[in-house]
Structure formats: C-alpha cells, structure tokens
DNA sequence: ATGGTCGACTTTCGA
C-alpha cells in the first residue's frame, strides 16, 4: 500500500481554510500535518476538514500563536503531545496510525528563534536550541515497537545544508542557518538515524526550498528561499519513499502562506 | 542599505 503524507505551515488555518481544501483536492494526502494553525481547538475548522474526507483529526492549538493539527484518513490508535521546554506551547503532536505494522507520525513546529543569533542575549534563540536538544533526547534508550516505524514532519525552522538556503555565506549569521543550530539538527538526525526524505529525491548540491519570505518584492523572481520544512523517516521506513514534491506553486496562490506544502509518498 | 510583509488577543509582537 501507498501512504501519502503532507506537511504545511499554514500560518492561520482559519484564514486559509480554502487553501487547505485546495491542496486536499489536488493531492488527497492520507495524512496532512499542519503547523501554525493559530487558533484554539474549539475554533479549528473541524467540519470543513471532515467534509473534505478527514474523519480522524488531532488538534493541539492555542490562542493566536503556534498550534499543530494532524488530519488523517487512517484511524489513530493513540494521540500524544509533548510539552517541550516546559513552556506550554502547542508545538507537537504524535499520532499512531492504526494500520498493519503501525506507524507513528510526529508533527513538529520548532520555535523560529527570533532575529539575534546569540542565545546569551536572545531568549528566543536559546529556547529554539533547547527545544532541538530536547528533541534529540526524545527516544533515549530503548524504543518500543510502535516507535520503530516513525515519520517526523513539520516546520523545523532550520535549513541544515548549504543548498537549503539561497546563499550559504550570507545566511551563516541568520537564524535558521547558523552553525550552532545546524550542528544541533545534525545531532538530532544522528540520534535516531533519521532519513531526510526530501534529499533522497533532490541531490545535496541542488537548491531546495520550502519557504519564501513575505518581505521580498517578488518572491518568485528573487527566489531567496530556505528549506525549513522537513519529512524524515526512521531506518525501518528508509526504503519506502517513492516520491516527494514541494508544492512551490502553492506559495503563489492568492493570500498564500509563506511556506509551501511538502508531500511524500511511502510504499509499504 | 539594515529594510521589507504578514497574522494575531494590533497600537505590538512573533515570524
């Protein structure tokens, strides 16, 4: 069987519900992970998304900021969310899919980290680094069987490779591509042997982005993007990815999010 | 040259 998983930082799900519906109509993913829903659970557009074919919806929202939701055509066996950095922010959902062999889907919204790339003077950057460190310790020690087949997606707010940004040199001191956070992300990847699914399909020496700033006069012409969104799988699923698409066209839709959806299909 | 644009508990903050 194939399972199609999509991740999208929607930047207000209420404002862009029509764009979510459009992506669903065009891609029909089995699982859709949203970040920055920016609403409390009660304000989440549950009815519209159920009508779009998602009977199983986990929402972890808060007022105004952050918030994640995982929509699925496959039932959940279990839904968890971890509280990182004891902040109470809604930045994570883990859903166990009820399917042969099982599969756990982690949906993450990592703190952006503010502007100043010095944790000594910027508490937001310190929070980001602490958050990624906590992710590294997510499965210290033994994993359970349900933690064997895992997918981790989301807006991780870090572009680790040279060609994950439009200018490696010019972004070395820009939060999202600084050596300290890239090193932490690499530790996180190594800690669970995560496989970078996007880079399975696009070589490391080719530019690959999922986010383009709102501030550019012409985002498409300037093409000063960064790869902040990711799809990773554990080694048990390393041989399953058969396709991956960054829906860059969605960045050009009317009243778009600044992030493009990333879609991958796993063949089980 | 140190901006620019979004969305939200908008007159400010987070991204």
Short mmCIF file of C-alpha atoms (C1' of nucleotides) in Angstrom, two decimals:
data_model
loop_
_atom_site.label_atom_id
_atom_site.label_comp_id
_atom_site.label_asym_id
_atom_site.label_seq_id
_atom_site.Cartn_x
_atom_site.Cartn_y
_atom_site.Cartn_z
CA UNK A 1 0.00 0.00 0.00
CA UNK A 2 0.98 3.62 -0.54
CA UNK A 3 0.65 6.25 2.13
CA UNK A 4 0.91 9.89 1.14
CA UNK A 5 1.95 12.34 3.85
CA UNK A 6 1.92 16.11 3.54
CA UNK A 7 3.22 18.84 5.84
CA UNK A 8 2.35 22.53 5.63
CA UNK A 9 2.88 25.56 7.82
CA UNK A 10 -0.45 27.18 7.03
CA UNK A 11 0.02 30.43 9.01
CA UNK A 12 -3.58 30.62 10.27
CA UNK A 13 -5.82 27.71 9.31
CA UNK A 14 -8.98 29.80 9.64
CA UNK A 15 -7.78 32.45 7.22
CA UNK A 16 -6.56 29.87 4.70
CA UNK A 17 -9.08 27.06 5.02
CA UNK A 18 -9.82 27.44 1.30
CA UNK A 19 -6.14 26.82 0.51
CA UNK A 20 -6.12 23.70 2.68
CA UNK A 21 -9.19 22.46 0.81
CA UNK A 22 -7.48 23.17 -2.50
CA UNK A 23 -4.36 21.22 -1.51
CA UNK A 24 -6.54 18.33 -0.38
CA UNK A 25 -8.43 18.38 -3.68
CA UNK A 26 -5.20 18.34 -5.66
CA UNK A 27 -3.08 15.95 -3.58
CA UNK A 28 -5.52 13.95 -1.45
CA UNK A 29 -2.89 13.01 1.14
CA UNK A 30 -3.69 10.21 3.58
CA UNK A 31 -2.16 12.28 6.37
CA UNK A 32 -1.88 16.07 6.42
CA UNK A 33 0.16 17.76 9.16
CA UNK A 34 -0.46 21.47 9.67
CA UNK A 35 1.59 23.92 11.72
CA UNK A 36 0.86 27.45 12.92
CA UNK A 37 -2.87 26.92 12.94
CA UNK A 38 -3.04 29.97 15.25
CA UNK A 39 -6.32 29.07 16.93
CA UNK A 40 -7.68 27.25 19.94
CA UNK A 41 -9.09 23.75 19.45
CA UNK A 42 -12.68 24.99 19.55
CA UNK A 43 -12.04 27.43 16.69
CA UNK A 44 -10.45 24.83 14.41
CA UNK A 45 -12.45 24.32 11.16
CA UNK A 46 -13.24 20.70 12.00
CA UNK A 47 -16.44 20.48 10.00
CA UNK A 48 -14.89 21.64 6.72
CA UNK A 49 -11.97 19.26 7.05
CA UNK A 50 -14.16 16.30 7.95
CA UNK A 51 -16.25 17.14 4.90
CA UNK A 52 -13.00 17.11 2.89
CA UNK A 53 -12.53 13.46 3.87
CA UNK A 54 -10.59 13.52 7.13
CA UNK A 55 -12.55 11.65 9.76
CA UNK A 56 -9.60 11.48 12.13
CA UNK A 57 -8.30 14.83 13.30
CA UNK A 58 -5.97 15.60 16.18
CA UNK A 59 -5.74 19.28 17.11
CA UNK A 60 -3.35 20.87 19.57
CA UNK A 61 -3.98 24.58 19.37
CA UNK A 62 -3.57 27.72 21.41
CA UNK A 63 -4.81 31.26 21.03
CA UNK A 64 -3.07 33.37 18.41
CA UNK A 65 0.25 31.57 18.19
CA UNK A 66 1.74 28.24 17.11
CA UNK A 67 -0.56 25.23 17.17
CA UNK A 68 -0.45 21.97 15.19
CA UNK A 69 -3.04 19.62 13.73
CA UNK A 70 -2.80 16.18 12.13
CA UNK A 71 -5.58 15.12 9.76
CA UNK A 72 -5.86 11.52 8.66
CA UNK A 73 -7.91 9.17 6.55
CA UNK A 74 -6.43 6.34 8.65
CA UNK A 75 -7.71 5.98 12.24
CA UNK A 76 -5.46 6.87 15.15
CA UNK A 77 -4.61 4.26 17.73
CA UNK A 78 -3.20 6.88 20.05
CA UNK A 79 -2.60 10.64 20.17
CA UNK A 80 0.13 12.26 22.29
CA UNK A 81 1.65 15.67 22.57
CA UNK A 82 4.84 16.52 24.37
CA UNK A 83 5.40 19.75 26.24
CA UNK A 84 8.86 20.98 25.28
CA UNK A 85 10.92 23.34 27.41
CA UNK A 86 8.07 23.42 30.00
CA UNK A 87 6.62 26.32 28.04
CA UNK A 88 3.11 25.03 27.45
CA UNK A 89 3.37 25.96 23.76
CA UNK A 90 1.44 23.78 21.31
CA UNK A 91 4.23 22.64 19.03
CA UNK A 92 3.98 18.86 18.80
CA UNK A 93 1.58 16.02 18.06
CA UNK A 94 2.38 12.31 17.86
CA UNK A 95 -0.27 10.12 16.27
CA UNK A 96 -0.08 6.33 15.99
CA UNK A 97 -1.81 5.19 12.81
CA UNK A 98 -3.95 2.08 13.10
CA UNK A 99 -2.53 0.08 10.20
CA UNK A 100 -0.60 -3.16 9.62
CA UNK A 101 2.85 -2.78 11.13
CA UNK A 102 1.81 0.51 12.74
CA UNK A 103 3.32 3.91 12.11
CA UNK A 104 3.91 6.90 14.35
CA UNK A 105 3.68 10.36 12.82
CA UNK A 106 5.36 13.23 14.65
CA UNK A 107 4.17 16.71 13.68
CA UNK A 108 6.50 19.48 14.90
CA UNK A 109 6.58 23.26 14.92
CA UNK A 110 10.04 24.21 16.17
CA UNK A 111 10.45 27.78 17.55
CA UNK A 112 11.67 30.22 14.91
CA UNK A 113 14.24 31.69 17.29
CA UNK A 114 13.98 35.44 16.76
CA UNK A 115 16.49 37.55 14.89
CA UNK A 116 19.65 37.75 17.00
CA UNK A 117 21.72 34.54 16.65
CA UNK A 118 23.19 34.72 20.16
CA UNK A 119 21.48 32.63 22.87
CA UNK A 120 23.14 34.77 25.56
CA UNK A 121 21.20 37.86 24.56
CA UNK A 122 18.24 36.39 22.67
CA UNK A 123 15.99 34.16 24.81
CA UNK A 124 14.02 33.10 21.72
CA UNK A 125 17.15 31.64 20.15
CA UNK A 126 18.06 29.98 23.47
CA UNK A 127 14.58 28.45 23.52
CA UNK A 128 15.00 27.15 19.97
CA UNK A 129 18.32 25.49 20.79
CA UNK A 130 16.90 23.97 23.99
CA UNK A 131 13.89 22.70 22.05
CA UNK A 132 16.05 20.90 19.46
CA UNK A 133 18.18 19.45 22.28
CA UNK A 134 15.02 18.07 23.86
CA UNK A 135 14.02 16.55 20.52
CA UNK A 136 17.39 14.80 20.46
CA UNK A 137 16.50 13.13 23.75
CA UNK A 138 13.02 12.15 22.53
CA UNK A 139 13.77 8.46 22.37
CA UNK A 140 16.77 7.99 24.58
CA UNK A 141 17.36 4.40 25.46
CA UNK A 142 15.05 1.71 24.19
CA UNK A 143 12.34 2.27 21.66
CA UNK A 144 9.06 0.46 21.83
CA UNK A 145 7.72 -1.44 18.83
CA UNK A 146 5.43 1.48 17.93
CA UNK A 147 8.49 3.71 17.78
CA UNK A 148 10.17 1.54 15.17
CA UNK A 149 8.29 2.88 12.13
CA UNK A 150 8.13 6.62 12.53
CA UNK A 151 7.74 9.64 10.31
CA UNK A 152 8.75 13.08 11.59
CA UNK A 153 7.47 16.10 9.68
CA UNK A 154 6.95 19.76 10.22
CA UNK A 155 8.31 23.26 10.23
CA UNK A 156 11.64 22.67 11.94
CA UNK A 157 12.80 26.23 11.20
CA UNK A 158 16.34 25.07 10.38
CA UNK A 159 17.87 24.74 6.91
CA UNK A 160 20.80 22.40 7.54
CA UNK A 161 22.55 22.05 4.17
CA UNK A 162 24.46 24.60 2.13
CA UNK A 163 21.92 24.34 -0.68
CA UNK A 164 18.93 24.51 1.66
CA UNK A 165 19.36 28.30 1.52
CA UNK A 166 19.77 30.75 -1.35
CA UNK A 167 23.17 31.92 -0.07
CA UNK A 168 25.08 29.79 2.41
CA UNK A 169 27.62 32.54 3.00
CA UNK A 170 25.08 35.31 3.53
CA UNK A 171 22.94 33.26 5.88
CA UNK A 172 25.61 31.93 8.23
CA UNK A 173 24.63 34.55 10.81
CA UNK A 174 20.92 34.43 10.05
CA UNK A 175 18.79 32.38 12.46
CA UNK A 176 17.70 29.18 10.62
CA UNK A 177 21.13 28.51 9.11
CA UNK A 178 23.66 29.31 11.86
CA UNK A 179 26.33 26.66 12.55
CA UNK A 180 25.16 26.13 16.15
CA UNK A 181 21.58 25.21 15.23
CA UNK A 182 22.66 23.19 12.18
CA UNK A 183 25.03 21.20 14.45
CA UNK A 184 22.14 20.52 16.84
CA UNK A 185 19.92 19.41 13.99
CA UNK A 186 22.64 17.06 12.79
CA UNK A 187 22.89 15.63 16.32
CA UNK A 188 19.13 15.16 16.28
CA UNK A 189 19.30 13.36 12.93
CA UNK A 190 22.13 11.14 14.15
CA UNK A 191 20.40 10.37 17.46
CA UNK A 192 17.63 8.44 15.74
CA UNK A 193 19.26 7.75 12.35
CA UNK A 194 16.53 9.87 10.75
CA UNK A 195 16.45 9.69 6.96
CA UNK A 196 15.98 13.02 5.14
CA UNK A 197 13.30 12.02 2.62
CA UNK A 198 13.38 15.28 0.64
CA UNK A 199 17.08 14.92 -0.08
CA UNK A 200 16.53 11.33 -1.27
CA UNK A 201 14.88 12.94 -4.30
CA UNK A 202 16.94 16.11 -4.76
CA UNK A 203 20.75 15.87 -4.56
CA UNK A 204 22.52 17.85 -1.83
CA UNK A 205 24.19 20.10 -4.43
CA UNK A 206 20.86 21.33 -5.84
CA UNK A 207 18.89 24.19 -4.30
CA UNK A 208 15.76 23.07 -2.46
CA UNK A 209 13.46 25.40 -0.51
CA UNK A 210 10.09 25.21 1.20
CA UNK A 211 9.76 28.80 2.47
CA UNK A 212 9.99 32.22 0.83
CA UNK A 213 9.72 35.42 2.89
CA UNK A 214 6.70 37.69 2.58
CA UNK A 215 9.10 40.63 2.59
CA UNK A 216 10.55 40.08 -0.85
CA UNK A 217 9.14 42.37 -3.52
CA UNK A 218 8.85 39.43 -5.89
CA UNK A 219 9.41 36.16 -4.01
CA UNK A 220 9.45 34.08 -7.19
CA UNK A 221 11.90 36.26 -9.12
CA UNK A 222 14.19 36.77 -6.12
CA UNK A 223 13.91 33.07 -5.16
CA UNK A 224 15.66 33.70 -1.85
CA UNK A 225 14.19 30.64 -0.18
CA UNK A 226 15.11 28.32 2.64
CA UNK A 227 14.25 24.67 3.35
CA UNK A 228 12.65 24.99 6.77
CA UNK A 229 10.11 22.18 6.40
CA UNK A 230 11.13 18.56 6.52
CA UNK A 231 9.98 14.96 6.17
CA UNK A 232 12.09 12.38 7.91
CA UNK A 233 11.62 8.64 8.45
CA UNK A 234 13.26 6.07 10.72
CA UNK A 235 15.53 3.38 9.16
CA UNK A 236 12.63 0.88 9.23
CA UNK A 237 10.98 3.05 6.55
CA UNK A 238 14.17 4.07 4.74
CA UNK A 239 13.34 2.09 1.61
CA UNK A 240 9.71 3.18 1.35
CA UNK A 241 9.78 6.72 -0.10
CA UNK A 242 8.77 6.62 -3.78
CA UNK A 243 8.07 10.30 -4.44
CA UNK A 244 8.43 13.78 -2.96
CA UNK A 245 7.15 17.14 -4.11
CA UNK A 246 7.50 20.66 -2.80
CA UNK A 247 4.30 22.37 -3.93
CA UNK A 248 6.05 25.64 -4.72
CA UNK A 249 3.07 26.70 -6.82
CA UNK A 250 1.01 26.94 -3.62
CA UNK A 251 3.32 29.74 -2.45
CA UNK A 252 1.90 31.71 -5.36
CA UNK A 253 -1.77 31.09 -4.54
CA UNK A 254 -4.00 34.00 -3.54
CA UNK A 255 -3.22 35.08 0.08
CA UNK A 256 -0.68 32.28 0.40
CA UNK A 257 1.19 31.02 3.42
CA UNK A 258 4.89 31.86 3.31
CA UNK A 259 5.55 28.10 3.42
CA UNK A 260 4.92 25.65 0.59
CA UNK A 261 3.44 22.23 1.33
CA UNK A 262 5.82 19.27 1.15
CA UNK A 263 4.33 15.94 0.07
CA UNK A 264 5.89 12.47 0.13
CA UNK A 265 4.57 9.02 -0.72
CA UNK A 266 5.77 5.91 1.11
CA UNK A 267 5.26 2.48 -0.48
CA UNK A 268 4.83 -0.09 2.27
"C1'" DA B 1 21.03 49.72 2.82
"C1'" DT B 2 19.91 47.16 7.81
"C1'" DG B 3 14.79 47.46 5.06
"C1'" DG B 4 10.80 44.68 3.65
"C1'" DT B 5 5.32 41.85 4.85
"C1'" DC B 6 2.30 39.13 7.07
"C1'" DG B 7 -1.36 37.48 11.06
"C1'" DA B 8 -2.84 37.77 15.50
"C1'" DC B 9 -5.59 38.81 21.92
"C1'" DT B 10 -3.00 45.48 16.90
"C1'" DT B 11 -1.34 50.37 18.52
"C1'" DT B 12 2.94 45.50 19.41
"C1'" DC B 13 4.74 41.05 18.97
"C1'" DG B 14 6.18 36.93 16.72
"C1'" DA B 15 7.51 35.21 12.44
#
